[in-house]
C-alpha positions in Angstrom: -177.2 29.5 -228.7 -179.0 32.6 -227.2 -179.0 34.2 -230.7 -180.6 31.1 -232.2 -183.3 31.1 -229.5 -184.0 34.8 -230.2 -184.1 34.1 -233.9 -186.5 31.2 -233.4 -188.8 33.4 -231.2 -188.9 36.2 -233.7 -189.9 33.6 -236.4 -193.1 32.7 -234.4 -196.4 34.3 -235.2 -198.5 35.9 -232.5 -200.9 33.0 -232.6 -198.0 30.5 -232.1 -196.7 32.5 -229.1 -200.2 32.6 -227.5 -200.7 28.9 -227.9 -197.2 28.1 -226.7 -197.8 30.2 -223.5 -201.2 28.4 -223.1 -199.5 25.0 -223.3 -196.8 26.0 -220.8 -199.4 27.4 -218.4 -201.6 24.4 -218.7 -198.7 22.0 -218.0 -197.6 24.1 -215.0 -201.1 23.8 -213.6 -201.0 20.1 -214.1 -197.7 19.8 -212.2 -199.1 22.1 -209.4 -202.2 20.0 -208.9 -200.2 16.8 -208.9 -197.8 18.0 -206.3 -200.5 19.5 -204.1 -202.8 16.5 -204.2 -200.0 14.0 -203.6 -198.8 16.0 -200.6 -202.3 16.0 -199.1 -202.7 12.2 -199.6 -199.3 11.6 -198.0 -200.5 13.5 -194.9 -203.4 11.1 -194.4 -201.7 9.0 -191.8 -204.5 6.5 -191.4 -204.1 5.5 -195.1 -200.3 5.0 -194.9 -199.9 2.0 -192.5 -198.6 -0.3 -195.2 -195.8 2.1 -196.3 -194.8 2.7 -192.6 -194.8 -1.1 -191.9 -193.1 -2.1 -195.1 -191.2 0.8 -196.8 -190.2 -1.5 -199.7 -193.8 -1.6 -200.8 -194.5 -5.3 -200.7 -197.5 -5.1 -198.3 -201.1 -4.0 -198.6 -203.4 -2.3 -196.1 -207.0 -3.4 -196.1 -209.9 -2.1 -194.0 -213.2 -3.8 -193.5 -216.2 -1.8 -192.3 -219.1 -3.9 -190.9 -222.9 -3.2 -191.0 -224.6 -2.4 -187.7 -226.3 -5.8 -187.3 -223.1 -7.8 -188.0 -221.8 -9.7 -185.0 -218.1 -10.3 -184.9 -215.9 -10.9 -181.8 -212.3 -11.4 -180.9 -212.6 -15.2 -181.3 -213.7 -14.8 -184.9 -210.7 -12.5 -185.5 -208.3 -15.0 -183.9 -209.7 -17.7 -186.1 -209.2 -15.5 -189.2 -205.6 -14.8 -188.1 -204.8 -18.5 -188.0 -206.3 -19.0 -191.5 -204.3 -16.0 -192.8 -201.1 -17.5 -191.4 -201.9 -20.8 -193.2 -202.5 -18.9 -196.5 -199.1 -17.2 -196.2 -197.3 -20.6 -195.5 -198.8 -21.8 -198.8 -197.5 -18.9 -200.9 -194.4 -17.5 -199.2 -191.0 -19.0 -198.6 -190.2 -20.8 -195.4 -187.7 -18.0 -194.6 -190.4 -15.3 -194.9 -192.9 -17.0 -192.6 -190.2 -18.1 -190.1 -190.7 -16.7 -186.6 -186.9 -16.7 -186.2 -186.6 -13.6 -188.4 -187.9 -11.6 -185.4 -190.4 -9.7 -187.7 -194.1 -10.2 -187.4 -195.8 -11.5 -190.5 -198.7 -9.1 -190.3 -200.3 -6.5 -188.1 -204.0 -6.0 -187.5 -206.5 -4.1 -185.3 -210.2 -3.9 -184.7 -212.3 -1.2 -183.1 -215.8 -0.4 -182.0 -217.6 2.9 -181.7 -219.8 4.1 -178.8 -220.0 6.5 -175.9 -218.5 6.4 -172.4 -218.6 8.5 -169.2 -215.3 9.4 -167.5 -215.0 11.0 -164.1 -212.0 12.7 -162.4 -211.6 14.6 -159.2 -212.3 17.8 -161.1 -215.2 16.9 -163.3 -217.3 14.4 -165.3 -217.4 13.9 -169.1 -219.6 11.9 -171.4 -218.0 11.6 -174.8 -217.7 9.6 -178.0 -215.3 6.7 -177.7 -213.3 4.3 -179.8 -212.8 0.9 -178.2 -209.6 -0.6 -179.6 -208.1 -4.0 -180.0 -204.8 -5.2 -181.6 -202.3 -2.7 -182.9 -204.8 0.2 -183.4 -202.2 3.0 -183.0 -199.9 1.5 -185.6 -202.7 2.2 -188.0 -203.7 5.5 -186.4 -200.6 7.2 -185.0 -202.4 10.2 -183.6 -200.2 13.2 -182.7 -199.2 13.0 -179.1 -199.2 16.0 -176.9 -197.9 14.1 -173.9 -197.5 10.5 -172.7 -197.7 7.6 -175.2 -200.0 5.0 -176.7 -201.3 1.7 -175.3 -201.8 -1.6 -177.2 -205.1 -3.5 -177.5 -203.0 -6.6 -176.8 -201.9 -5.4 -173.3 -202.8 -7.8 -170.6 -204.3 -5.1 -168.5 -207.3 -3.3 -170.2 -207.3 -0.2 -167.9 -205.7 2.5 -170.1 -207.3 5.5 -171.8 -206.2 8.2 -174.2 -207.8 11.6 -174.0 -207.8 14.4 -176.5 -206.8 17.9 -175.4 -210.3 19.1 -174.8 -211.0 16.1 -172.5 -207.7 16.6 -170.7 -208.5 20.2 -169.9 -212.1 19.4 -168.8 -211.0 16.6 -166.5 -207.7 17.8 -165.2 -207.1 21.4 -166.4 -203.8 20.3 -168.0 -202.3 18.3 -170.9 -199.4 16.8 -168.9 -201.4 14.1 -167.2 -199.9 10.8 -168.2 -200.3 8.3 -165.4 -203.2 10.1 -163.7 -206.3 8.1 -163.1 -209.9 8.5 -164.0 -213.0 6.4 -163.1 -215.0 4.6 -165.8 -217.9 3.0 -164.0 -216.4 2.0 -160.7 -213.1 1.0 -162.2 -210.0 3.2 -162.3 -208.3 3.7 -165.7 -204.9 5.3 -166.2 -204.2 8.0 -168.7 -201.6 6.7 -171.2 -201.4 9.9 -173.2 -203.1 13.0 -174.6 -203.5 13.5 -178.3 -204.1 16.4 -180.6 -207.4 16.2 -182.4 -207.2 16.6 -186.2 -208.5 19.9 -187.5 -209.9 21.1 -190.8 -213.3 21.0 -192.5 -213.1 17.4 -193.5 -212.1 16.3 -189.9 -214.9 18.3 -188.3 -217.5 17.0 -190.8 -216.2 13.4 -190.4 -217.0 13.4 -186.6 -214.0 15.2 -185.0 -216.0 18.3 -184.1 -216.3 17.0 -180.5 -214.3 15.1 -178.0 -213.2 11.5 -178.8 -211.7 9.1 -176.2 -209.8 5.9 -176.8 -210.1 2.9 -174.5 -209.8 -0.9 -174.8 -212.7 -2.6 -176.6 -213.3 -4.5 -173.4 -213.7 -1.3 -171.3 -216.1 0.2 -173.8 -218.2 -3.0 -173.9 -218.2 -3.4 -170.1 -218.6 0.2 -168.9 -219.9 2.2 -171.8 -222.4 2.0 -174.7 -220.8 0.0 -177.5 -222.1 -0.6 -181.0 -219.9 -3.7 -181.3 -216.8 -4.3 -183.4 -217.4 -2.5 -186.6 -213.9 -2.1 -188.1 -211.2 -4.6 -188.9 -207.8 -3.4 -190.3 -204.9 -5.4 -191.6 -201.4 -4.9 -193.1 -199.8 -8.0 -194.6 -197.5 -9.1 -197.4 -199.2 -8.9 -200.8 -197.4 -11.4 -203.0 -200.0 -11.0 -205.8 -202.5 -8.3 -206.6 -205.6 -8.4 -204.2 -204.1 -11.3 -202.2 -204.7 -9.6 -198.8 -208.0 -8.1 -199.9 -209.4 -11.5 -201.1 -208.3 -13.3 -197.9 -210.2 -10.8 -195.7 -213.2 -10.9 -198.0 -213.4 -14.7 -198.1 -212.2 -15.8 -194.6 -213.2 -13.1 -192.1 -216.6 -14.8 -191.7 -218.8 -11.9 -192.7 -221.2 -11.9 -195.7 -220.1 -9.6 -198.5 -223.4 -7.6 -198.4 -222.7 -6.8 -194.7 -219.4 -5.0 -195.2 -217.6 -2.4 -197.2 -214.0 -3.2 -197.9 -211.2 -0.8 -198.9 -207.6 -1.4 -200.0 -206.1 1.7 -198.5 -202.7 1.2 -200.0 -204.0 1.6 -203.5 -207.2 3.7 -203.0 -205.6 6.8 -204.5 -204.1 5.1 -207.5 -205.1 6.1 -211.0 -207.1 3.0 -211.5 -209.0 3.4 -208.2 -209.7 7.1 -208.9 -211.1 6.3 -212.3 -213.5 3.9 -210.7 -214.6 6.7 -208.3 -215.3 8.9 -211.2 -217.2 6.2 -213.0 -219.3 5.6 -209.8 -220.3 9.2 -209.6 -223.9 9.4 -208.4 -224.1 5.8 -207.2 -221.1 6.0 -204.9 -223.2 7.6 -202.1 -225.8 4.9 -202.2 -225.5 2.2 -199.5 -227.5 -1.0 -199.4 -226.2 -1.9 -195.9 -226.2 0.1 -192.7 -222.4 0.7 -192.5 -221.4 3.5 -190.2 -217.9 4.7 -191.1 -215.5 5.9 -188.4 -214.1 9.4 -188.7 -210.8 8.3 -190.3 -212.7 6.5 -193.2 -215.0 9.5 -193.7 -211.9 11.7 -194.1 -210.4 9.1 -196.5 -213.5 9.0 -198.6 -213.7 12.8 -198.7 -210.2 12.9 -200.1 -211.1 10.2 -202.7 -213.7 12.6 -204.1 -211.2 15.5 -204.1 -208.6 13.4 -205.8 -211.1 12.2 -208.4 -212.0 15.8 -209.2 -208.4 16.8 -209.3 -207.7 13.9 -211.7 -210.4 15.3 -214.0 -208.6 18.7 -214.1 -205.2 17.0 -214.4 -206.4 15.2 -217.5 -207.8 18.4 -218.9 -204.6 20.4 -218.2 -202.4 17.7 -219.7 -204.6 17.3 -222.7 -204.3 21.0 -223.7 -200.6 21.0 -224.3 -200.7 17.6 -226.0 -203.4 18.8 -228.4 -201.5 22.1 -229.1 -198.2 20.2 -229.7 -199.9 17.6 -231.9 -201.6 20.4 -234.0 -198.3 22.3 -234.3 -196.5 19.1 -235.5 -199.2 18.4 -238.0 -199.0 21.9 -239.4 -195.2 21.7 -239.6 -195.4 18.4 -241.3 -197.8 19.7 -244.0 -195.6 22.7 -244.6 -192.3 20.9 -244.5 -189.7 21.8 -247.0 -187.4 18.8 -246.5 -187.6 15.2 -247.5 -186.6 12.0 -245.8 -183.5 11.9 -248.1 -182.5 15.3 -246.5 -182.8 13.7 -243.0 -180.7 10.8 -244.1 -178.0 13.1 -245.4 -178.1 15.1 -242.2 -177.6 12.0 -240.1 -174.8 10.8 -242.2 -173.0 14.2 -242.2 -173.5 14.3 -238.4 -171.9 10.9 -238.0 -169.0 11.8 -240.2 -168.4 15.0 -238.3 -168.4 13.1 -235.0 -165.9 10.5 -236.3 -163.6 13.2 -237.6 -163.8 15.0 -234.3 -163.0 11.9 -232.4 -160.0 11.1 -234.6 -158.7 14.7 -234.1 -158.9 14.3 -230.4 -157.1 10.9 -230.6 -154.3 12.4 -232.7 -153.9 15.3 -230.4 -153.4 13.0 -227.3 -151.0 10.7 -229.2 -148.9 13.7 -230.3 -148.9 15.0 -226.7 
């Protein structure tokens, strides 16, 4: 076998060797870009809620970002949840929507952006804040340094999560779960301390300074809130765009007043091709939508993935073209006919039959 390979290599011209190496190198670059970009996307935890909630892949994650003048409150969200439940009852089996299964049918969260002032016995801090409702930390499982998360569904709305910088400014330590701070004249208790994401994208997206997490009620009552501006949902997706269309049609917000994203498919080939086609117009917004830091990061990686896709196509096209040209040349210079191929196949079949009979006779004799 090795001798045949050596003989085949010797039969190649210098031009054939160069183009063969170019094809191999190009395909290697294609694989490297694919593995690198897929790894980076898998690390975007805010975009992976659907796969965490439903590892079998039957659910979709949808995010809705609202324009600044849009008014939406918890009651509108509760009304939408009831409509969504009714939609599922119409398309899913009774077993799937049954409460007896013990599994929730869907998870959702909403959030608002603003600023808040926090005071401890050691200092005072005014910082950007995210006011959360629902299962916010199921969508955004920030890396905990100490303590834990809280839920926007908790009866008491007096919890806060600090990042490391805020913890050191207010307490001089990260291990402060259970300690209290004052927001306005109301004590709030530190549920946990999180590590702030680093990197160029994160800093450009808004994580170049301290961000605190409180309940939406606390931000509204004691801070400066811009109102609910983000709604996120993970739910079963029995047909394509089922969840997306339900949010679009039933949330109660005009289409021109929101930007919607299906996170679970935003880095698919189809979606990235649309990003490439929207080049130039993608940055134009007709509505005053302010994206939170996690969406800014997600959109940044959309651009990177689209650029990577362009190079992937190029690097994959090079070996395809080289192999195609090589086959065309070989075809034009062929010294065999289809009759020769037929004879070769018949001879191969006869040899295999004879070999099989020989093996059978050997075992029968044994």
